[in-house]
C-alpha positions as MATLAB code, in Angstrom:
seq = 'MTIAAEGIDRLAIDTIRTLSMDAVQKAKSGHPGAPMGAAPMAYVLWTRFLRHAPTDPDWPNRDRFVLSAGHASMLLYSLLYLTGYEVSLEDLESFRQWGSITPGHPEYGLTPGVEATTGPLGQGITNAVGMAIAERRLGFELNRDGHTVVDHRTYVICSDGDLQEGISAEASSLAGHLRLGKLICLYDDNHIQLDGPTAWAFTEDVLGRYDAYGWHTQRVEDGNDVEAIASAVERAGEDDRPSMIAVRTHIGFGSPNRQDSQKAHGQPLGEDEVRLTKEAYGWDPHRQFYVPDDALRVFREAVGRGKAFVAEWNERMERYAASFPAEAAELRRRVAGELPERWDAGLKTYAVGEEIATRNASQDAIQALAGPLPELFGGAADLSESNLTDVKANGPDHFEPDHPGRNLRFGVREHGMGGITNGIAYHRGFIPYAATFLTFSDYMRGSVRLASLSGLHVIYVWTHDSIGLGEDGPTHQAVEHYAALRAIPNLWFVRPGDANEAAAAWAASPTASPTTTGSSPTARRS';
ca = [
     178.704 -126.460 -136.217;
     181.403 -127.122 -133.625;
     181.953 -130.389 -131.819;
     180.403 -130.276 -128.349;
     182.559 -130.477 -125.250;
     181.771 -134.171 -124.790;
     183.609 -134.742 -128.074;
     183.021 -136.998 -130.995;
     180.956 -139.541 -129.040;
     178.316 -136.955 -128.229;
     178.316 -135.657 -131.805;
     177.790 -139.129 -133.219;
     175.083 -139.966 -130.681;
     173.213 -136.742 -131.374;
     173.386 -137.524 -135.090;
     171.387 -140.705 -134.452;
     168.940 -138.719 -132.347;
     168.372 -135.940 -134.869;
     168.015 -138.301 -137.817;
     165.386 -140.225 -135.868;
     163.523 -137.046 -134.902;
     163.591 -135.703 -138.447;
     162.425 -138.942 -140.062;
     159.493 -139.351 -137.683;
     158.543 -135.688 -138.059;
     158.638 -135.889 -141.859;
     156.556 -139.071 -141.849;
     154.117 -137.485 -139.390;
     154.080 -140.793 -137.508;
     156.442 -143.091 -135.670;
     158.357 -143.445 -132.410;
     161.080 -140.831 -131.817;
     161.526 -141.191 -128.060;
     163.184 -144.618 -127.846;
     165.871 -143.894 -130.482;
     166.668 -140.614 -128.694;
     167.075 -142.349 -125.337;
     168.805 -145.516 -126.543;
     171.216 -143.824 -129.004;
     174.237 -143.970 -126.628;
     174.004 -147.742 -126.012;
     173.457 -148.391 -129.701;
     176.427 -146.201 -130.619;
     178.708 -148.011 -128.167;
     177.580 -151.406 -129.418;
     177.921 -150.634 -133.104;
     181.241 -148.775 -132.965;
     183.104 -150.744 -130.282;
     181.782 -154.297 -130.134;
     179.641 -155.427 -133.067;
     181.628 -157.511 -135.561;
     179.780 -156.878 -138.811;
     180.503 -156.064 -142.438;
     178.352 -153.330 -143.988;
     179.532 -154.197 -147.535;
     178.946 -157.926 -146.945;
     175.810 -157.986 -144.710;
     175.330 -161.765 -145.044;
     178.875 -162.673 -143.941;
     178.184 -165.955 -142.076;
     180.310 -165.285 -138.970;
     178.984 -161.767 -138.280;
     177.595 -160.866 -134.873;
     173.825 -160.686 -135.001;
     172.077 -157.519 -133.808;
     168.360 -157.665 -133.094;
     166.328 -154.570 -132.339;
     163.627 -156.297 -130.333;
     161.995 -152.927 -129.658;
     160.990 -152.798 -133.334;
     158.991 -149.584 -132.934;
     162.343 -147.826 -132.459;
     163.193 -148.729 -136.044;
     164.733 -145.334 -136.854;
     167.479 -146.205 -134.385;
     168.401 -149.183 -136.545;
     167.908 -147.447 -139.897;
     170.114 -144.553 -138.778;
     172.853 -146.972 -137.768;
     172.615 -148.896 -141.035;
     172.951 -145.700 -143.089;
     175.691 -144.209 -140.942;
     177.851 -147.372 -140.877;
     177.705 -147.898 -144.631;
     175.003 -150.438 -145.480;
     172.943 -150.048 -148.646;
     170.577 -147.686 -146.887;
     170.755 -144.111 -148.117;
     169.879 -140.791 -146.554;
     167.002 -140.647 -149.039;
     165.776 -143.958 -147.582;
     165.682 -142.337 -144.136;
     163.729 -139.423 -145.617;
     161.118 -141.860 -146.948;
     160.665 -143.528 -143.549;
     157.269 -145.254 -143.181;
     156.292 -144.464 -146.787;
     154.775 -146.922 -149.237;
     157.473 -148.741 -151.222;
     160.381 -147.636 -149.024;
     162.928 -149.973 -147.455;
     162.446 -148.185 -144.115;
     159.016 -149.298 -142.903;
     157.647 -148.514 -139.470;
     159.006 -151.784 -138.016;
     162.085 -153.639 -139.333;
     161.363 -156.329 -141.926;
     163.763 -159.187 -142.636;
     164.647 -159.521 -146.318;
     163.656 -155.957 -147.153;
     166.365 -153.803 -145.593;
     170.078 -154.792 -145.781;
     171.358 -155.456 -142.280;
     167.989 -156.224 -140.691;
     168.357 -159.629 -139.024;
     164.747 -160.216 -137.940;
     161.223 -158.901 -138.371;
     160.466 -157.314 -135.008;
     157.050 -155.774 -134.801;
     155.167 -157.637 -132.075;
     157.048 -157.094 -128.859;
     158.901 -160.024 -127.319;
     159.608 -161.674 -130.662;
     163.032 -160.150 -131.212;
     164.615 -161.240 -127.929;
     163.074 -164.678 -128.502;
     164.474 -164.849 -132.029;
     167.880 -163.911 -130.558;
     167.719 -166.945 -128.283;
     167.203 -169.063 -131.376;
     170.171 -167.410 -133.087;
     172.381 -168.149 -130.101;
     171.222 -171.772 -130.086;
     171.974 -172.054 -133.803;
     175.483 -170.623 -133.332;
     176.150 -173.063 -130.497;
     174.910 -176.086 -132.446;
     176.590 -175.184 -135.746;
     179.931 -174.580 -134.031;
     179.636 -177.869 -132.155;
     179.034 -179.711 -135.430;
     181.657 -178.098 -137.630;
     184.411 -176.371 -135.614;
     187.569 -178.436 -135.214;
     190.599 -178.151 -132.941;
     192.611 -175.189 -134.162;
     189.911 -174.202 -136.617;
     187.101 -172.110 -135.136;
     185.038 -170.849 -138.076;
     181.673 -170.480 -136.287;
     182.128 -168.057 -133.417;
     179.974 -164.970 -132.982;
     177.718 -163.198 -130.535;
     174.074 -162.173 -130.634;
     173.256 -158.700 -129.327;
     169.787 -157.374 -128.502;
     168.272 -154.050 -127.563;
     164.963 -154.707 -125.854;
     162.285 -152.570 -124.173;
     160.041 -152.839 -121.140;
     157.289 -153.998 -123.487;
     159.478 -156.874 -124.715;
     160.069 -157.994 -121.161;
     156.388 -157.759 -120.229;
     155.353 -160.118 -123.016;
     155.083 -163.753 -121.958;
     157.018 -165.058 -124.965;
     160.185 -163.347 -123.753;
     159.837 -165.024 -120.347;
     159.537 -168.449 -121.992;
     162.605 -167.854 -124.141;
     164.709 -166.191 -121.456;
     164.059 -169.028 -119.036;
     165.287 -171.556 -121.605;
     168.287 -169.387 -122.519;
     169.414 -169.311 -118.887;
     168.969 -173.070 -118.582;
     171.050 -173.651 -121.711;
     173.696 -171.124 -120.573;
     173.850 -169.272 -123.865;
     176.792 -167.115 -122.915;
     177.124 -165.412 -126.323;
     173.695 -163.789 -125.957;
     173.886 -160.209 -124.661;
     170.790 -158.029 -124.135;
     170.695 -154.323 -123.374;
     167.426 -153.284 -121.734;
     166.253 -149.764 -122.569;
     164.990 -149.081 -119.063;
     163.297 -145.707 -119.633;
     160.347 -146.145 -117.210;
     157.810 -145.072 -119.880;
     155.490 -146.883 -122.240;
     152.615 -145.833 -124.498;
     149.961 -145.297 -121.830;
     152.231 -143.660 -119.273;
     154.817 -144.665 -116.642;
     155.732 -148.345 -116.615;
     155.026 -148.243 -112.856;
     151.323 -148.262 -113.639;
     151.618 -151.918 -114.645;
     155.247 -153.038 -114.242;
     156.944 -152.828 -110.874;
     158.787 -156.137 -110.748;
     162.495 -156.498 -110.165;
     163.497 -157.273 -113.754;
     167.120 -158.044 -112.980;
     166.051 -160.184 -110.039;
     163.886 -162.199 -112.390;
     166.764 -162.623 -114.844;
     169.043 -163.616 -111.982;
     166.528 -166.371 -111.231;
     166.618 -167.429 -114.887;
     170.379 -167.928 -114.573;
     171.464 -164.816 -116.458;
     174.417 -162.538 -115.677;
     172.848 -159.169 -114.783;
     174.189 -155.620 -114.532;
     172.792 -152.134 -114.196;
     174.070 -148.932 -115.783;
     172.610 -145.957 -113.921;
     173.276 -143.339 -116.581;
     172.251 -144.204 -120.114;
     174.407 -141.367 -121.502;
     177.609 -142.680 -119.899;
     179.249 -144.394 -122.840;
     182.180 -145.678 -120.831;
     179.893 -147.292 -118.233;
     177.925 -148.925 -121.022;
     181.115 -150.145 -122.694;
     182.405 -151.581 -119.420;
     179.137 -153.432 -118.847;
     179.252 -154.976 -122.314;
     182.879 -156.029 -121.683;
     181.879 -157.749 -118.449;
     178.954 -159.466 -120.144;
     181.252 -162.064 -121.657;
     182.964 -163.066 -118.467;
     181.186 -166.413 -118.077;
     178.858 -168.774 -119.905;
     175.617 -167.134 -118.791;
     173.495 -164.976 -121.104;
     173.623 -161.334 -120.108;
     170.993 -158.717 -119.323;
     172.192 -155.148 -118.890;
     169.562 -152.703 -117.667;
     170.479 -149.218 -118.872;
     168.598 -146.343 -117.256;
     167.699 -144.136 -120.198;
     165.364 -141.191 -120.742;
     162.792 -141.428 -123.504;
     162.935 -138.394 -125.778;
     166.262 -137.349 -124.266;
     166.962 -133.630 -124.684;
     163.414 -132.665 -125.585;
     162.507 -129.764 -123.285;
     158.803 -130.691 -123.122;
     158.707 -134.372 -124.069;
     161.622 -136.033 -122.231;
     160.408 -138.721 -119.777;
     156.880 -138.430 -121.145;
     154.691 -140.934 -122.972;
     154.123 -138.131 -125.494;
     157.592 -138.936 -126.868;
     156.783 -142.612 -127.354;
     154.493 -143.018 -130.331;
     154.019 -139.676 -132.042;
     156.202 -136.985 -133.664;
     157.597 -134.351 -131.367;
     156.165 -131.553 -133.464;
     158.120 -128.974 -135.473;
     158.508 -126.559 -132.558;
     159.720 -129.270 -130.207;
     162.166 -130.633 -132.794;
     163.596 -127.133 -133.112;
     163.887 -126.721 -129.358;
     165.520 -130.129 -128.965;
     168.128 -129.432 -131.635;
     168.909 -126.150 -129.907;
     169.362 -128.064 -126.664;
     171.860 -130.340 -128.478;
     173.681 -127.301 -129.825;
     172.605 -128.023 -133.401;
     171.347 -125.756 -136.154;
     167.574 -126.027 -135.571;
     166.761 -125.336 -139.234;
     168.769 -128.187 -140.866;
     167.001 -131.489 -141.411;
     168.671 -134.877 -141.918;
     172.037 -133.247 -141.239;
     175.020 -135.564 -140.798;
     178.257 -133.856 -139.682;
     181.323 -135.065 -141.544;
     183.155 -135.860 -138.306;
     180.284 -138.085 -137.109;
     179.948 -139.884 -140.436;
     183.707 -140.509 -140.493;
     183.531 -142.279 -137.129;
     180.598 -144.437 -138.178;
     182.017 -145.304 -141.590;
     185.118 -146.816 -139.985;
     182.847 -149.868 -139.754;
     183.316 -150.414 -143.483;
     187.063 -150.934 -143.239;
     186.774 -152.969 -140.067;
     184.148 -155.144 -141.680;
     186.290 -155.854 -144.721;
     189.149 -156.802 -142.399;
     186.862 -159.133 -140.405;
     185.731 -160.854 -143.609;
     189.240 -161.161 -145.016;
     190.575 -162.656 -141.816;
     187.673 -165.146 -141.692;
     188.182 -166.107 -145.362;
     191.804 -166.920 -144.585;
     190.666 -169.058 -141.646;
     188.198 -170.813 -143.963;
     190.993 -171.546 -146.469;
     193.106 -173.173 -143.728;
     190.024 -175.015 -142.470;
     189.161 -176.269 -145.945;
     192.727 -177.501 -146.474;
     192.583 -179.561 -143.262;
     188.882 -180.478 -143.255;
     187.569 -180.213 -146.805;
     184.366 -182.168 -146.140;
     183.436 -180.006 -143.155;
     184.180 -176.782 -145.054;
     182.000 -177.902 -147.962;
     179.244 -178.831 -145.500;
     179.360 -175.394 -143.885;
     179.166 -173.628 -147.206;
     176.274 -175.867 -148.319;
     174.343 -175.325 -145.125;
     174.770 -171.558 -145.107;
     173.692 -171.405 -148.755;
     170.582 -173.447 -147.972;
     171.401 -176.089 -150.581;
     170.290 -179.733 -150.225;
     172.616 -182.689 -150.809;
     171.956 -185.156 -153.596;
     169.454 -187.955 -152.888;
     168.561 -186.509 -149.512;
     165.100 -188.088 -149.737;
     166.161 -191.556 -150.891;
     165.443 -193.189 -147.540;
     161.794 -192.127 -147.246;
     159.429 -195.065 -147.011;
     156.534 -196.025 -149.262;
     153.688 -197.850 -147.515;
     151.370 -200.466 -148.984;
     147.928 -199.187 -149.836;
     145.588 -200.014 -146.999;
     148.420 -200.569 -144.503;
     147.230 -199.321 -141.140;
     149.864 -197.056 -139.651;
     149.253 -193.847 -137.761;
     150.383 -190.773 -139.643;
     152.495 -189.614 -136.719;
     154.356 -192.947 -136.814;
     154.939 -192.480 -140.517;
     156.173 -188.996 -139.749;
     158.580 -190.422 -137.207;
     159.853 -192.797 -139.851;
     160.392 -189.828 -142.175;
     162.309 -187.858 -139.575;
     164.669 -190.789 -139.006;
     165.149 -191.248 -142.746;
     165.947 -187.559 -143.294;
     168.119 -187.079 -140.197;
     171.198 -188.691 -141.770;
     171.357 -186.903 -145.130;
     170.021 -183.647 -143.612;
     172.032 -182.842 -140.491;
     170.531 -179.354 -140.708;
     167.130 -180.761 -139.694;
     167.089 -179.526 -136.114;
     164.315 -179.029 -133.614;
     162.123 -180.553 -130.969;
     158.859 -180.446 -129.110;
     157.160 -178.529 -126.330;
     157.376 -181.366 -123.788;
     155.554 -183.709 -126.169;
     158.290 -185.521 -128.067;
     156.944 -188.950 -127.042;
     153.505 -187.996 -128.331;
     154.562 -186.021 -131.392;
     157.292 -188.601 -132.136;
     159.790 -185.971 -133.232;
     163.120 -186.981 -131.664;
     165.996 -187.905 -133.933;
     167.024 -191.266 -132.571;
     170.216 -191.961 -134.501;
     173.097 -192.753 -132.135;
     170.813 -192.807 -129.083;
     169.628 -189.860 -127.021;
     171.230 -186.631 -128.203;
     169.592 -183.741 -126.356;
     170.703 -180.120 -126.504;
     172.205 -179.457 -123.081;
     174.422 -176.692 -121.712;
     177.587 -178.752 -122.082;
     176.472 -180.787 -125.074;
     174.451 -179.026 -127.806;
     172.870 -182.152 -129.198;
     170.345 -182.672 -131.984;
     167.048 -182.739 -130.095;
     165.801 -179.532 -128.479;
     163.738 -179.749 -125.307;
     161.599 -176.600 -125.298;
     159.572 -177.421 -122.210;
     155.937 -176.303 -122.091;
     156.720 -173.084 -123.966;
     154.835 -173.206 -127.264;
     155.053 -169.500 -128.154;
     158.700 -169.337 -127.131;
     159.362 -172.455 -129.211;
     157.858 -170.783 -132.268;
     159.928 -167.622 -131.839;
     163.103 -169.595 -131.112;
     162.754 -171.753 -134.228;
     162.253 -168.529 -136.210;
     165.577 -167.332 -134.790;
     167.275 -170.576 -135.816;
     165.958 -170.052 -139.334;
     167.071 -166.401 -139.387;
     170.597 -167.522 -138.439;
     170.821 -169.923 -141.399;
     172.502 -173.328 -141.506;
     169.436 -175.233 -140.301;
     165.957 -176.320 -141.248;
     164.262 -176.007 -137.846;
     161.096 -177.767 -136.800;
     158.781 -177.407 -133.798;
     156.145 -179.813 -132.489;
     153.123 -179.772 -130.193;
     149.431 -180.673 -130.268;
     147.370 -178.882 -132.906;
     145.220 -177.130 -130.319;
     148.321 -175.388 -128.973;
     149.109 -173.884 -132.364;
     147.000 -171.008 -131.001;
     149.625 -170.500 -128.285;
     152.337 -170.066 -130.929;
     150.267 -168.379 -133.617;
     152.084 -165.050 -133.417;
     155.405 -166.689 -134.130;
     153.968 -168.833 -136.922;
     152.515 -165.758 -138.585;
     155.826 -163.920 -138.393;
     157.655 -166.901 -139.861;
     155.276 -166.837 -142.800;
     155.452 -163.065 -143.315;
     159.261 -163.201 -143.097;
     159.661 -166.021 -145.575;
     161.325 -168.312 -143.054;
     161.845 -172.007 -143.701;
     160.335 -173.543 -140.566;
     158.475 -176.847 -140.293;
     155.690 -177.301 -137.733;
     154.525 -180.722 -136.621;
     151.079 -180.536 -135.013;
     149.502 -183.789 -133.879;
     146.345 -184.897 -132.005;
     143.678 -183.041 -133.875;
     139.926 -183.054 -134.421;
     137.071 -184.742 -132.582;
     138.932 -188.019 -132.520;
     140.560 -186.760 -129.356;
     137.280 -187.102 -127.505;
     138.665 -188.572 -124.293;
     140.556 -185.349 -123.619;
     137.455 -183.219 -123.900;
     136.682 -180.092 -125.934;
     139.835 -178.212 -124.839;
     141.927 -180.516 -127.003;
     139.544 -180.839 -129.989;
     141.100 -178.376 -132.408;
     138.351 -178.513 -134.998;
     138.464 -174.823 -135.908;
     142.232 -174.508 -136.214;
     142.489 -175.710 -139.821;
     140.676 -172.647 -141.165;
     142.671 -170.285 -138.931;
     146.013 -171.650 -140.087;
     145.044 -171.783 -143.750;
     144.228 -168.077 -143.524;
     147.844 -167.132 -142.779;
     149.591 -165.815 -145.926;
     152.492 -167.932 -147.202;
     151.820 -170.821 -144.801;
     151.689 -174.150 -146.557;
     149.292 -176.290 -144.520;
     148.729 -180.002 -145.206;
     146.740 -182.586 -143.265;
     147.937 -186.037 -144.368;
     145.220 -188.612 -144.726;
     147.448 -191.681 -144.548;
     151.054 -192.795 -144.076;
     152.104 -192.127 -147.652;
     150.725 -188.595 -147.494;
     152.642 -188.010 -144.257;
     155.859 -189.122 -145.951;
     155.041 -186.963 -148.940;
     154.522 -183.948 -146.726;
     158.019 -184.436 -145.274;
     159.430 -184.973 -148.757;
     158.045 -181.568 -149.813;
     158.988 -179.663 -146.661;
     162.782 -179.343 -147.069;
     162.425 -178.204 -150.699;
     159.825 -175.503 -149.964;
     162.549 -172.959 -149.329;
     161.784 -169.251 -148.902;
     160.928 -167.119 -151.913;
     160.801 -163.370 -152.361;
     157.157 -163.486 -151.354;
     157.782 -165.753 -148.381;
     157.196 -169.423 -147.743;
     156.898 -171.305 -144.503;
     156.266 -174.992 -145.110;
     154.229 -176.810 -142.514;
     154.231 -180.575 -141.943;
     151.063 -181.445 -140.014;
     149.840 -184.877 -139.134;
     147.362 -186.520 -136.799;
];
């Protein structure tokens, strides 16, 4: 084939589109429309802005990319293959098949380069807020004058469905308040969802809402204009506000009979329509999973750039370690998820029969662990004085826009809190915890379940349980929640019966690190 008039950019973008179409068609299920519409913004992001290392996907200072619109997974898998991750063309051909590393929605820990499990909508953008919080806090702790070793951005591609979900509103509101300026979201504004036009249920001024949250907002009118997209991403870093860029795209772009239709959202285009669409792109309609050499060459430049990024950072780390050896060792330990020696030496043992509320014993445990485990990092959903979860060493130390302290104030945002702590865990360098009343575990259940399925090391502190809360009435008597939580795979649930059991639960929590089958330890006390 010959390169189209638009040049190499168009060729590379159409490669993403055709790979996505072919994979969905071969699987006979999936979502082709979003990858076809969002391919230009993804191409710009991955080839011009994203600092990543395909041959070293866990490089600590990489930019994070989260595909919050997880149903568009072929967009991400195509990019991972094309830019040189350990994802093969054969993996794309086995999309959505049993035992493949390319399932219908991205799964953390399964596919190299996937930063978060993003199936339920709204979770990915919320996880990204947590990643940005983690980057801010870790840099505050360990960067030193002249030695910036924690410094990266978090990028998101989100959908209308993500922004309709309440969890994203909770997280976005907090992100604006905290002025997380290294968080950049591109909104795939294609005006279509599964049932039909978004206008049937979604007519709000999205950018107006994000303005009110305190975000920097922009609009790109043509989702195929790569230079306009690039300029918007450049401007996104101009101040300390998180950024939302609404990009007007067309679902199923190029499909003669499916573009701008819900029929391109959640089903294959059909063999005839795939053929017609490839013809519209100027491609050979009979070749499947075809990757032009010129397009692959452009994408694979990421391998060399990534190696250069890692080498430059390693040199910075050497200089950092020479000047600040203790801090360098701490960063390496934290990123590796290793615990220091005698981290649990300060935990109390209580006399048998001593009357102390388990939440007070839990507070004692948090204070004892806070010193040896600076990675213990979290907060409560406006209930820290009831849950007793603040770290009190050195006085009040709250996470604020100009001072990313130790104690997070989530506000009354339980589901957002759950998704944000998942993002902190995805980032690495911390053992996050989240606290609220047990009855509100229902409000955050979706995030708890994803933490467990993803093998994240998150601790939940749920207090005020059972019929003993009679004065508050039946709304706060969470008597059925034990069974519901114990039914979640990989969730370790413990209800301490006394102060020693509360301390023991905390002693076990930091060591219950993720396994290949997943583990999400839960500290729960009354």
